[in-house]
CSV table of C-alpha atoms in Angstrom, one decimal:
chain,number,residue,atom,x,y,z
A,1,UNK,CA,79.9,240.6,56.7
A,2,UNK,CA,79.5,236.2,57.0
A,3,UNK,CA,77.3,235.1,59.9
A,4,UNK,CA,79.5,233.8,62.5
A,5,UNK,CA,77.0,230.6,63.7
A,6,UNK,CA,76.2,230.8,67.2
A,7,UNK,CA,78.2,227.6,68.5
A,8,UNK,CA,75.6,224.8,69.8
A,9,UNK,CA,74.6,225.3,72.9
A,10,UNK,CA,75.7,221.6,75.5
A,11,UNK,CA,73.5,221.5,78.1
A,12,UNK,CA,75.4,220.1,81.5
A,13,UNK,CA,73.0,216.7,81.6
A,14,UNK,CA,74.8,216.4,77.7
A,15,UNK,CA,78.0,215.6,79.8
A,16,UNK,CA,77.3,212.0,80.7
A,17,UNK,CA,77.6,211.8,84.6
A,18,UNK,CA,80.5,214.2,86.1
A,19,UNK,CA,83.6,211.3,87.4
A,20,UNK,CA,83.8,210.8,91.3
A,21,UNK,CA,86.5,213.0,93.2
A,22,UNK,CA,89.1,209.9,93.7
A,23,UNK,CA,88.7,211.0,97.4
A,24,UNK,CA,85.1,210.1,97.9
A,25,UNK,CA,85.1,207.0,95.7
A,26,UNK,CA,84.6,204.3,97.9
A,27,UNK,CA,87.3,201.5,97.8
A,28,UNK,CA,86.4,198.0,97.4
A,29,UNK,CA,85.9,195.7,100.3
A,30,UNK,CA,89.7,193.6,100.3
A,31,UNK,CA,89.3,190.1,100.5
A,32,UNK,CA,91.0,187.8,103.7
A,33,UNK,CA,94.0,187.1,101.9
A,34,UNK,CA,94.3,183.7,103.4
A,35,UNK,CA,97.3,183.2,105.9
A,36,UNK,CA,99.0,180.3,106.8
A,37,UNK,CA,97.7,177.3,107.5
A,38,UNK,CA,97.7,175.8,111.5
A,39,UNK,CA,100.3,173.0,112.2
A,40,UNK,CA,98.1,169.4,111.9
A,41,UNK,CA,98.3,168.1,115.5
A,42,UNK,CA,100.2,165.9,116.2
A,43,UNK,CA,99.1,161.5,115.8
A,44,UNK,CA,98.6,160.1,119.0
A,45,UNK,CA,101.4,157.3,119.7
A,46,UNK,CA,104.6,155.7,118.3
A,47,UNK,CA,104.6,155.0,114.2
A,48,UNK,CA,105.2,151.8,113.7
A,49,UNK,CA,103.7,149.0,112.8
A,50,UNK,CA,101.8,146.5,115.5
A,51,UNK,CA,103.6,144.3,117.9
A,52,UNK,CA,104.7,142.1,117.5
A,53,UNK,CA,106.1,143.2,113.7
A,54,UNK,CA,109.2,144.6,114.0
A,55,UNK,CA,109.6,148.5,115.8
A,56,UNK,CA,110.4,151.4,113.6
A,57,UNK,CA,113.1,154.0,114.8
A,58,UNK,CA,111.1,154.9,117.6
A,59,UNK,CA,110.7,158.6,118.0
A,60,UNK,CA,109.0,160.6,121.6
A,61,UNK,CA,104.9,161.0,121.6
A,62,UNK,CA,103.4,164.2,123.4
A,63,UNK,CA,104.7,165.8,126.3
A,64,UNK,CA,102.0,165.2,128.6
A,65,UNK,CA,103.9,160.8,128.6
A,66,UNK,CA,107.0,162.4,129.1
A,67,UNK,CA,106.3,164.0,132.2
A,68,UNK,CA,104.9,161.0,133.6
A,69,UNK,CA,108.7,160.2,135.7
A,70,UNK,CA,108.9,156.8,135.7
A,71,UNK,CA,107.7,154.8,139.3
A,72,UNK,CA,110.4,153.8,141.7
A,73,UNK,CA,112.6,153.8,144.6
A,74,UNK,CA,115.2,156.7,145.3
A,75,UNK,CA,118.4,155.0,142.8
A,76,UNK,CA,121.2,153.9,144.2
A,77,UNK,CA,125.0,153.7,142.9
A,78,UNK,CA,125.0,150.1,141.1
A,79,UNK,CA,128.7,148.4,141.6
A,80,UNK,CA,129.1,149.3,137.8
A,81,UNK,CA,128.6,152.9,138.7
A,82,UNK,CA,125.3,152.9,137.5
A,83,UNK,CA,122.0,154.1,138.9
A,84,UNK,CA,119.5,151.7,139.3
A,85,UNK,CA,114.9,151.9,139.9
A,86,UNK,CA,112.6,148.9,140.8
A,87,UNK,CA,109.5,149.5,139.4
A,88,UNK,CA,106.9,146.9,141.3
A,89,UNK,CA,105.7,144.8,139.0
A,90,UNK,CA,104.3,141.7,138.9
A,91,UNK,CA,106.1,138.1,136.8
A,92,UNK,CA,102.6,139.1,134.4
A,93,UNK,CA,103.2,142.6,133.8
A,94,UNK,CA,107.0,143.3,134.4
A,95,UNK,CA,106.8,143.3,130.6
A,96,UNK,CA,104.5,146.3,130.4
A,97,UNK,CA,106.2,148.0,132.2
A,98,UNK,CA,109.8,147.1,131.2
A,99,UNK,CA,108.0,148.8,128.0
A,100,UNK,CA,106.7,151.9,129.6
A,101,UNK,CA,110.3,152.5,130.9
A,102,UNK,CA,111.4,152.7,127.4
A,103,UNK,CA,108.5,155.0,126.1
A,104,UNK,CA,109.0,156.9,129.2
A,105,UNK,CA,113.3,156.4,128.8
A,106,UNK,CA,112.7,157.3,124.5
A,107,UNK,CA,111.2,160.5,125.9
A,108,UNK,CA,112.0,162.0,127.9
A,109,UNK,CA,115.7,162.6,125.2
A,110,UNK,CA,117.1,159.4,125.6
A,111,UNK,CA,119.0,157.5,122.0
A,112,UNK,CA,117.1,154.6,121.0
A,113,UNK,CA,120.5,152.9,120.7
A,114,UNK,CA,120.6,153.7,124.2
A,115,UNK,CA,119.0,150.7,126.0
A,116,UNK,CA,119.4,146.9,126.6
A,117,UNK,CA,116.5,145.8,127.1
A,118,UNK,CA,116.5,141.5,129.0
A,119,UNK,CA,114.0,140.2,129.4
A,120,UNK,CA,113.5,136.5,132.1
A,121,UNK,CA,111.0,135.1,130.8
A,122,UNK,CA,108.9,134.5,127.4
A,123,UNK,CA,111.2,137.3,124.6
A,124,UNK,CA,110.0,140.1,123.3
A,125,UNK,CA,107.8,140.2,120.6
A,126,UNK,CA,109.9,142.0,118.0
A,127,UNK,CA,112.9,139.7,120.0
A,128,UNK,CA,111.3,136.2,118.5
A,129,UNK,CA,110.1,138.5,115.3
A,130,UNK,CA,114.0,139.4,114.5
A,131,UNK,CA,115.6,135.6,115.7
A,132,UNK,CA,112.8,134.3,112.4
A,133,UNK,CA,115.1,135.6,109.8
A,134,UNK,CA,118.1,134.0,111.6
A,135,UNK,CA,120.8,135.1,114.9
A,136,UNK,CA,123.1,136.3,112.2
A,137,UNK,CA,120.8,139.4,111.6
A,138,UNK,CA,119.3,139.7,114.8
A,139,UNK,CA,123.3,140.0,116.4
A,140,UNK,CA,123.6,142.1,113.4
A,141,UNK,CA,120.7,144.5,114.2
A,142,UNK,CA,122.6,144.4,118.2
A,143,UNK,CA,125.8,145.4,116.8
A,144,UNK,CA,124.7,148.3,115.0
A,145,UNK,CA,122.9,150.8,117.9
A,146,UNK,CA,120.9,152.3,116.9
A,147,UNK,CA,117.3,150.7,117.8
A,148,UNK,CA,116.2,149.3,120.9
A,149,UNK,CA,117.7,146.0,121.4
A,150,UNK,CA,115.6,143.2,123.6
A,151,UNK,CA,117.3,139.7,124.4
A,152,UNK,CA,116.4,136.1,125.8
A,153,UNK,CA,118.5,136.4,129.3
A,154,UNK,CA,119.8,132.8,128.5
A,155,UNK,CA,121.6,134.6,126.0
A,156,UNK,CA,122.2,138.5,127.5
A,157,UNK,CA,126.1,137.5,128.1
A,158,UNK,CA,126.0,138.5,124.9
A,159,UNK,CA,124.9,141.3,124.7
A,160,UNK,CA,127.3,144.2,125.0
A,161,UNK,CA,127.5,146.9,127.2
A,162,UNK,CA,125.3,150.4,127.2
A,163,UNK,CA,124.6,153.0,128.8
A,164,UNK,CA,120.4,152.2,130.3
A,165,UNK,CA,119.9,148.5,130.5
A,166,UNK,CA,116.2,147.4,130.9
A,167,UNK,CA,115.2,144.0,133.1
A,168,UNK,CA,112.2,142.1,132.7
A,169,UNK,CA,111.1,140.0,135.6
A,170,UNK,CA,109.3,138.5,133.7
A,171,UNK,CA,109.6,134.3,134.6
A,172,UNK,CA,111.9,132.5,133.8
A,173,UNK,CA,114.3,130.0,136.8
A,174,UNK,CA,115.8,131.7,139.9
A,175,UNK,CA,119.3,130.5,138.0
A,176,UNK,CA,118.4,132.4,134.8
A,177,UNK,CA,117.5,135.4,136.8
A,178,UNK,CA,120.4,135.5,138.4
A,179,UNK,CA,122.2,135.2,135.6
A,180,UNK,CA,120.4,138.4,133.8
A,181,UNK,CA,120.1,140.9,136.7
A,182,UNK,CA,124.2,140.4,136.9
A,183,UNK,CA,124.3,140.5,133.4
A,184,UNK,CA,122.7,143.8,133.3
A,185,UNK,CA,124.2,144.9,136.0
A,186,UNK,CA,127.7,144.4,134.2
A,187,UNK,CA,125.9,146.6,131.8
A,188,UNK,CA,124.8,149.2,132.5
A,189,UNK,CA,126.7,152.0,132.5
A,190,UNK,CA,124.9,154.5,133.2
A,191,UNK,CA,121.1,153.5,134.8
A,192,UNK,CA,120.1,150.4,135.1
A,193,UNK,CA,116.4,150.1,135.4
A,194,UNK,CA,114.3,146.3,136.9
A,195,UNK,CA,110.9,146.0,136.7
A,196,UNK,CA,109.5,143.2,138.9
A,197,UNK,CA,108.3,141.7,142.4
A,198,UNK,CA,110.3,143.9,145.1
A,199,UNK,CA,110.4,139.9,147.0
A,200,UNK,CA,111.3,138.4,144.3
A,201,UNK,CA,114.4,140.6,143.5
A,202,UNK,CA,116.1,140.8,146.8
A,203,UNK,CA,115.9,136.9,147.5
A,204,UNK,CA,117.3,136.5,143.2
A,205,UNK,CA,120.1,138.9,144.9
A,206,UNK,CA,119.9,138.1,148.1
A,207,UNK,CA,119.9,142.1,149.1
A,208,UNK,CA,117.5,143.0,146.3
A,209,UNK,CA,119.0,145.9,143.7
């Protein structure tokens, strides 16, 4: 009977490392998944070129500015049914006060094309800039009615009606200023804002605004 060689004994130490049960394995630490980037903070101020270059389409600045009320006397009905507000300002500060009023109007949701600004003294830098390209180009912007339009009191009668008219009493003769206020009252269909010295405004109209 042939001899059967003994099977070699395989020692446990020669079998290699034992497989670790799946349940006892240590899972690798997961890497954090980057989430959505936080929104960039809003840029301060309105976009657009600096004055006196023509302003781009105006946009609201920020919520804190929109919360500021326009300082004025209590609103009163105008002859054309519009509400009237008087913002006290010096001759030198009337244009700045008018600009601030326009900013607050736009911040509150008023469309730029709703607003007409009349100056009684020095013209607004935007108007002077646009007129340098000719009257036809200047008045075509008025007819487009898609942005705030600035006009000198001497030609304010040519401007059409808009929901909001802002008058900056920033100089000019008594007759020109008085005619500007009269034109503004007849063109404002919803709101008339007058920025100027209250005593002068009263003397120009005979009874104030």
